[in-house]
Amino acid sequence: MIQFRLARLLARSAVLLIAGCGALSAQDLGTVDPKPLPALAKPDAPTTPAKELFGRKPTPVAMEARSIGYYTHGCLAGGVALPINGKTWQVMRLSRNRNWGHPNLVQFLERLADQAPKTGWHGLLVGDMSQPRGGPMISGHASHQVGLDADIWLTPMPDRELTRAEREEMSATMVVREDRKDVDPKVWTPAHLAVIKAAAEDPQVARMFVNAAIKKALCREAGSDRHWLSKVQPWWGHDYHFHVRLICPSGNPECTPQPPRPADDGCGKELDHWFTDAILHPKPDPTPPKPRAGPKMADLPPACRQVLLAP
């Protein structure tokens, strides 16, 4: 009974989180003709959600690179952009302007993209990273705020440069079976495992998030080399992409680190929980969750105000 109640609580928490942050996925379309957001009537009001302010900053701030705060509660100084094209990567959904990050994140993605073809993965299609100054997003993620998170599509890069329209409108590949209990064998390949493993083995990676069905496949197919599995955590969604989170940069005391996971591979009871009926088929909550405005500037680290107001 306790496990059942816990499962329902976790499921409800996930729904609230998704509803509160307006979660985007690789399937949400962009636009080839993005329009600037309208000016705010009272941008200086203490009640203005921070996401409305950071979402209206189209450029980074010229400061020393710093990740400020926690992954779900902070901002980014000195952000740099991942170029939209590389030999072994392409950035998707350009209209979102979310291909920014701490230099460590850009370097990691370039490093993984270079390694990907050696694993059998042709190249990376990179989804959301951070906004130019990080911070909460008007639509999308609860995290991705400090320039250390990135989504990578579970679709290999094609052998040609995608058009702008394709980058905004094409869909990523669903790799989870319809019953949500395993990966789709018609889609899943050894290269999926290999590119996820390559990312997890990078020493800069603190945590990765994948769908539980993907974690099940990784556990089943990893073989005897399993040390990297401890970094890979099951989470709701994440069936079209995997989410990579880096450790706090050295010499960056304003960054709050990710709490460590247990040292085991996470392939036992923790994973089994995700396939209980309460998780796979949660009962509808009779009280729909209310949309959340998100944090105000006063809720973020004080240094984020300097980042926001800098020219």
Coordinates of C-alpha atoms in Angstrom, one line a residue:
M1 CA 0.0 0.0 0.0
I2 CA 2.8 2.4 0.9
Q3 CA 4.6 1.7 -2.4
F4 CA 1.3 2.3 -4.3
R5 CA 0.7 5.6 -2.6
L6 CA 4.3 6.6 -3.3
A7 CA 3.9 5.7 -6.9
R8 CA 0.7 7.9 -7.2
L9 CA 2.5 10.7 -5.4
L10 CA 5.4 10.6 -7.8
A11 CA 3.2 10.4 -10.8
R12 CA 1.2 13.4 -9.6
S13 CA 4.4 15.3 -8.9
A14 CA 5.6 14.7 -12.4
V15 CA 2.3 15.9 -13.8
L16 CA 2.5 19.1 -11.8
L17 CA 6.1 19.7 -12.9
I18 CA 5.2 19.2 -16.5
A19 CA 2.1 21.4 -16.3
G20 CA 4.0 24.1 -14.3
C21 CA 6.8 24.4 -16.7
G22 CA 4.9 23.9 -20.0
A23 CA 7.3 21.1 -21.0
L24 CA 8.3 21.1 -24.6
S25 CA 9.4 17.9 -26.4
A26 CA 11.3 17.2 -29.6
Q27 CA 7.9 16.9 -31.2
D28 CA 6.8 20.4 -30.6
L29 CA 7.2 22.4 -33.8
G30 CA 9.2 25.6 -34.2
T31 CA 8.8 28.3 -36.8
V32 CA 10.9 29.6 -39.6
D33 CA 9.6 33.1 -38.9
P34 CA 9.9 33.7 -35.1
K35 CA 8.5 37.0 -33.8
P36 CA 9.9 38.9 -30.9
L37 CA 7.9 38.7 -27.7
P38 CA 5.8 41.8 -26.9
A39 CA 7.1 44.2 -24.3
L40 CA 6.0 43.6 -20.7
A41 CA 3.7 46.2 -19.1
K42 CA 5.5 46.1 -15.8
P43 CA 8.9 44.4 -16.2
D44 CA 10.2 45.8 -12.9
A45 CA 7.3 44.6 -10.9
P46 CA 8.4 42.1 -8.2
T47 CA 5.5 39.8 -9.2
T48 CA 6.7 39.5 -12.8
P49 CA 7.8 35.8 -13.4
A50 CA 11.5 35.5 -14.1
K51 CA 10.8 33.4 -17.1
E52 CA 9.1 36.4 -18.8
L53 CA 12.3 38.5 -18.3
F54 CA 14.9 35.9 -19.3
G55 CA 12.8 34.8 -22.2
R56 CA 13.1 38.3 -23.6
K57 CA 16.9 38.4 -23.6
P58 CA 18.1 37.3 -27.1
T59 CA 21.8 37.8 -26.4
P60 CA 24.3 36.6 -23.7
V61 CA 26.0 38.8 -21.2
A62 CA 29.7 39.7 -21.6
M63 CA 30.9 38.4 -18.3
E64 CA 33.2 35.6 -17.2
A65 CA 31.5 32.3 -17.7
R66 CA 29.6 31.2 -14.6
S67 CA 26.8 28.8 -13.8
I68 CA 24.9 30.5 -11.1
G69 CA 22.6 28.5 -8.8
Y70 CA 21.1 25.0 -9.3
Y71 CA 20.1 23.4 -12.6
T72 CA 16.4 24.2 -11.9
H73 CA 16.9 27.5 -10.2
G74 CA 19.6 29.8 -11.6
C75 CA 21.0 31.6 -14.6
L76 CA 24.1 31.8 -16.8
A77 CA 26.8 34.4 -17.2
G78 CA 29.2 34.4 -20.2
G79 CA 27.2 31.9 -22.2
V80 CA 28.4 30.8 -25.6
A81 CA 26.5 29.4 -28.5
L82 CA 27.0 25.9 -30.0
P83 CA 27.4 26.6 -33.7
I84 CA 24.2 25.5 -35.5
N85 CA 26.3 23.3 -37.9
G86 CA 29.3 21.1 -37.3
K87 CA 30.8 18.1 -39.2
T88 CA 29.0 15.7 -36.8
W89 CA 26.2 17.8 -35.3
Q90 CA 23.3 20.0 -36.2
V91 CA 21.2 22.2 -33.9
M92 CA 17.4 21.7 -34.1
R93 CA 14.5 24.2 -33.4
L94 CA 16.6 27.3 -34.1
S95 CA 13.6 29.5 -33.5
R96 CA 13.8 28.8 -29.8
N97 CA 17.3 30.4 -29.5
R98 CA 18.3 27.7 -26.9
N99 CA 21.6 26.6 -28.3
W100 CA 23.5 28.4 -25.5
G101 CA 25.5 27.1 -22.6
H102 CA 28.5 27.3 -20.4
P103 CA 31.7 26.7 -22.5
N104 CA 32.0 23.3 -20.8
L105 CA 28.7 22.2 -22.3
V106 CA 29.6 23.4 -25.8
Q107 CA 33.0 21.6 -25.5
F108 CA 31.3 18.4 -24.3
L109 CA 28.8 18.4 -27.2
E110 CA 31.5 19.0 -29.7
R111 CA 33.6 16.2 -28.1
L112 CA 30.6 13.7 -28.1
A113 CA 29.7 14.6 -31.6
D114 CA 33.3 13.9 -32.7
Q115 CA 33.1 10.5 -30.9
A116 CA 29.6 9.6 -32.2
P117 CA 30.5 8.2 -35.6
K118 CA 33.0 5.8 -33.9
T119 CA 30.1 4.3 -32.0
G120 CA 28.0 3.8 -35.1
W121 CA 25.9 7.0 -34.6
H122 CA 26.3 9.2 -37.6
G123 CA 26.1 12.5 -35.7
L124 CA 24.1 14.4 -33.1
L125 CA 20.9 16.3 -33.5
V126 CA 21.0 18.7 -30.6
G127 CA 17.8 20.0 -29.0
D128 CA 17.4 22.5 -26.2
M129 CA 20.4 23.6 -24.2
S130 CA 19.9 27.0 -22.4
Q131 CA 18.7 30.5 -23.2
P132 CA 21.5 33.1 -23.8
R133 CA 21.4 34.1 -20.2
G134 CA 20.0 30.9 -18.9
G135 CA 17.2 31.3 -16.3
P136 CA 13.7 29.9 -16.3
M137 CA 12.0 29.4 -19.7
I138 CA 8.6 30.7 -20.8
S139 CA 7.9 27.3 -22.3
G140 CA 9.8 24.1 -21.7
H141 CA 12.0 22.8 -19.0
A142 CA 12.2 23.2 -15.3
S143 CA 15.9 22.7 -15.6
H144 CA 18.3 23.9 -18.4
Q145 CA 18.7 27.2 -16.4
V146 CA 22.5 27.3 -15.7
G147 CA 24.0 26.3 -19.1
L148 CA 24.9 22.7 -18.1
D149 CA 21.9 20.7 -19.6
A150 CA 21.4 19.6 -23.1
D151 CA 18.8 17.4 -24.9
I152 CA 20.1 15.1 -27.7
W153 CA 17.6 13.6 -30.1
L154 CA 17.4 9.8 -30.3
T155 CA 17.6 10.3 -34.1
P156 CA 21.0 10.2 -35.8
M157 CA 22.0 13.2 -37.9
P158 CA 21.3 12.6 -41.6
D159 CA 24.2 12.7 -44.1
R160 CA 23.2 16.1 -45.3
E161 CA 22.5 19.6 -43.9
L162 CA 18.9 19.9 -42.8
T163 CA 16.9 22.9 -44.1
R164 CA 15.6 25.5 -41.7
A165 CA 12.1 24.2 -42.2
E166 CA 13.2 20.7 -41.4
R167 CA 14.9 21.8 -38.3
E168 CA 11.7 23.4 -37.1
E169 CA 9.2 20.8 -38.2
M170 CA 10.7 17.3 -38.4
S171 CA 10.0 15.0 -35.6
A172 CA 12.4 13.0 -33.5
T173 CA 12.1 9.2 -33.4
M174 CA 10.1 7.5 -30.7
V175 CA 12.1 4.6 -29.5
V176 CA 9.7 3.3 -26.7
R177 CA 7.2 0.6 -27.4
E178 CA 3.5 1.5 -27.4
D179 CA 2.9 -0.3 -24.1
R180 CA 5.7 1.7 -22.5
K181 CA 7.3 -1.5 -21.1
D182 CA 10.4 -1.7 -23.4
V183 CA 12.0 -0.1 -26.4
D184 CA 10.6 -0.7 -29.8
P185 CA 12.8 -3.4 -31.4
K186 CA 12.0 -2.1 -34.9
V187 CA 13.7 1.2 -33.9
W188 CA 16.2 0.5 -31.2
T189 CA 19.7 -0.3 -32.3
P190 CA 23.1 -1.0 -30.7
A191 CA 24.1 2.5 -31.8
H192 CA 21.5 3.9 -29.5
L193 CA 23.2 2.2 -26.5
A194 CA 26.7 3.1 -27.8
V195 CA 26.1 6.9 -28.0
I196 CA 24.3 7.0 -24.6
K197 CA 27.2 5.1 -23.1
A198 CA 29.7 7.4 -24.7
A199 CA 28.0 10.4 -23.2
A200 CA 27.7 8.8 -19.7
E201 CA 31.4 7.8 -19.7
D202 CA 32.5 11.4 -20.1
P203 CA 33.9 12.6 -16.8
Q204 CA 32.1 16.0 -17.2
V205 CA 28.7 14.2 -17.0
A206 CA 26.9 14.2 -13.7
R207 CA 23.5 12.7 -14.6
M208 CA 21.5 11.6 -17.7
F209 CA 17.8 11.2 -17.9
V210 CA 16.1 8.6 -20.2
N211 CA 12.7 6.9 -20.3
A212 CA 12.5 3.9 -18.0
A213 CA 12.1 1.6 -21.1
I214 CA 15.4 2.9 -22.4
K215 CA 17.1 2.3 -19.1
K216 CA 15.7 -1.3 -19.1
A217 CA 17.3 -1.8 -22.5
L218 CA 20.6 -0.3 -21.4
C219 CA 20.6 -2.6 -18.3
R220 CA 19.8 -5.7 -20.4
E221 CA 22.4 -5.0 -23.1
A222 CA 25.3 -3.3 -21.3
G223 CA 27.2 -6.5 -20.7
S224 CA 29.9 -6.7 -18.0
D225 CA 31.0 -3.0 -18.4
R226 CA 28.3 -1.4 -16.2
H227 CA 30.0 1.4 -14.2
W228 CA 28.4 4.1 -16.4
L229 CA 24.8 2.9 -15.8
S230 CA 24.8 4.6 -12.4
K231 CA 24.7 8.0 -14.1
V232 CA 21.6 7.1 -16.2
Q233 CA 18.3 7.8 -14.4
P234 CA 14.8 6.9 -15.5
W235 CA 12.4 9.7 -15.8
W236 CA 9.0 10.6 -17.3
G237 CA 9.1 11.4 -21.1
H238 CA 12.6 11.3 -22.5
D239 CA 11.4 8.8 -25.2
Y240 CA 12.5 10.9 -28.2
H241 CA 15.7 12.3 -26.7
F242 CA 18.1 11.8 -23.8
H243 CA 19.0 14.6 -21.4
V244 CA 22.6 15.2 -20.4
R245 CA 23.6 17.2 -17.3
L246 CA 27.2 18.2 -16.6
I247 CA 28.9 18.7 -13.3
C248 CA 29.5 22.2 -11.9
P249 CA 32.6 23.8 -13.5
S250 CA 35.7 23.9 -11.4
G251 CA 36.3 27.2 -9.8
N252 CA 32.6 28.1 -10.0
P253 CA 31.5 28.2 -6.3
E254 CA 28.1 29.8 -7.2
C255 CA 27.0 26.6 -9.0
T256 CA 25.1 24.1 -6.8
P257 CA 26.1 20.5 -7.7
Q258 CA 23.8 17.6 -8.6
P259 CA 23.3 15.3 -5.6
P260 CA 25.1 12.0 -6.1
R261 CA 23.1 8.9 -7.1
P262 CA 23.6 5.5 -5.4
A263 CA 26.7 3.7 -6.6
D264 CA 24.9 0.7 -8.0
D265 CA 23.8 0.4 -11.6
G266 CA 20.1 1.3 -10.9
C267 CA 18.9 -1.8 -12.7
G268 CA 17.1 -3.4 -9.7
K269 CA 14.2 -2.3 -7.5
E270 CA 14.6 1.3 -8.5
L271 CA 13.9 0.4 -12.2
D272 CA 11.2 -2.1 -11.4
H273 CA 9.2 0.6 -9.7
W274 CA 8.8 2.4 -13.1
F275 CA 6.9 -0.6 -14.5
T276 CA 4.3 -0.9 -11.8
D277 CA 0.7 -0.4 -12.8
A278 CA 0.5 2.8 -10.7
I279 CA 3.2 4.4 -12.8
L280 CA 2.3 3.0 -16.2
H281 CA -1.5 3.6 -15.8
P282 CA -2.0 6.3 -13.1
K283 CA -5.5 7.1 -12.1
P284 CA -6.6 10.6 -13.2
D285 CA -6.3 13.2 -10.5
P286 CA -9.8 14.7 -10.0
T287 CA -8.2 18.1 -9.2
P288 CA -6.4 19.3 -12.4
P289 CA -3.1 21.0 -11.5
K290 CA -3.1 24.8 -11.8
P291 CA -0.6 26.5 -14.1
R292 CA 2.4 27.9 -12.2
A293 CA 3.9 31.3 -12.8
G294 CA 7.3 30.0 -11.8
P295 CA 9.9 31.8 -9.7
K296 CA 10.2 35.6 -9.5
M297 CA 13.6 37.3 -9.6
A298 CA 13.7 37.5 -5.8
D299 CA 13.5 33.6 -5.8
L300 CA 16.7 33.3 -7.9
P301 CA 20.3 33.8 -6.7
P302 CA 21.0 37.6 -6.3
A303 CA 23.7 37.4 -9.0
C304 CA 21.0 36.6 -11.6
R305 CA 19.6 40.1 -11.4
Q306 CA 23.1 41.4 -12.5
V307 CA 23.0 38.9 -15.4
L308 CA 19.5 39.9 -16.4
L309 CA 20.2 43.7 -16.2
A310 CA 23.6 43.8 -17.9
P311 CA 23.7 45.2 -21.4

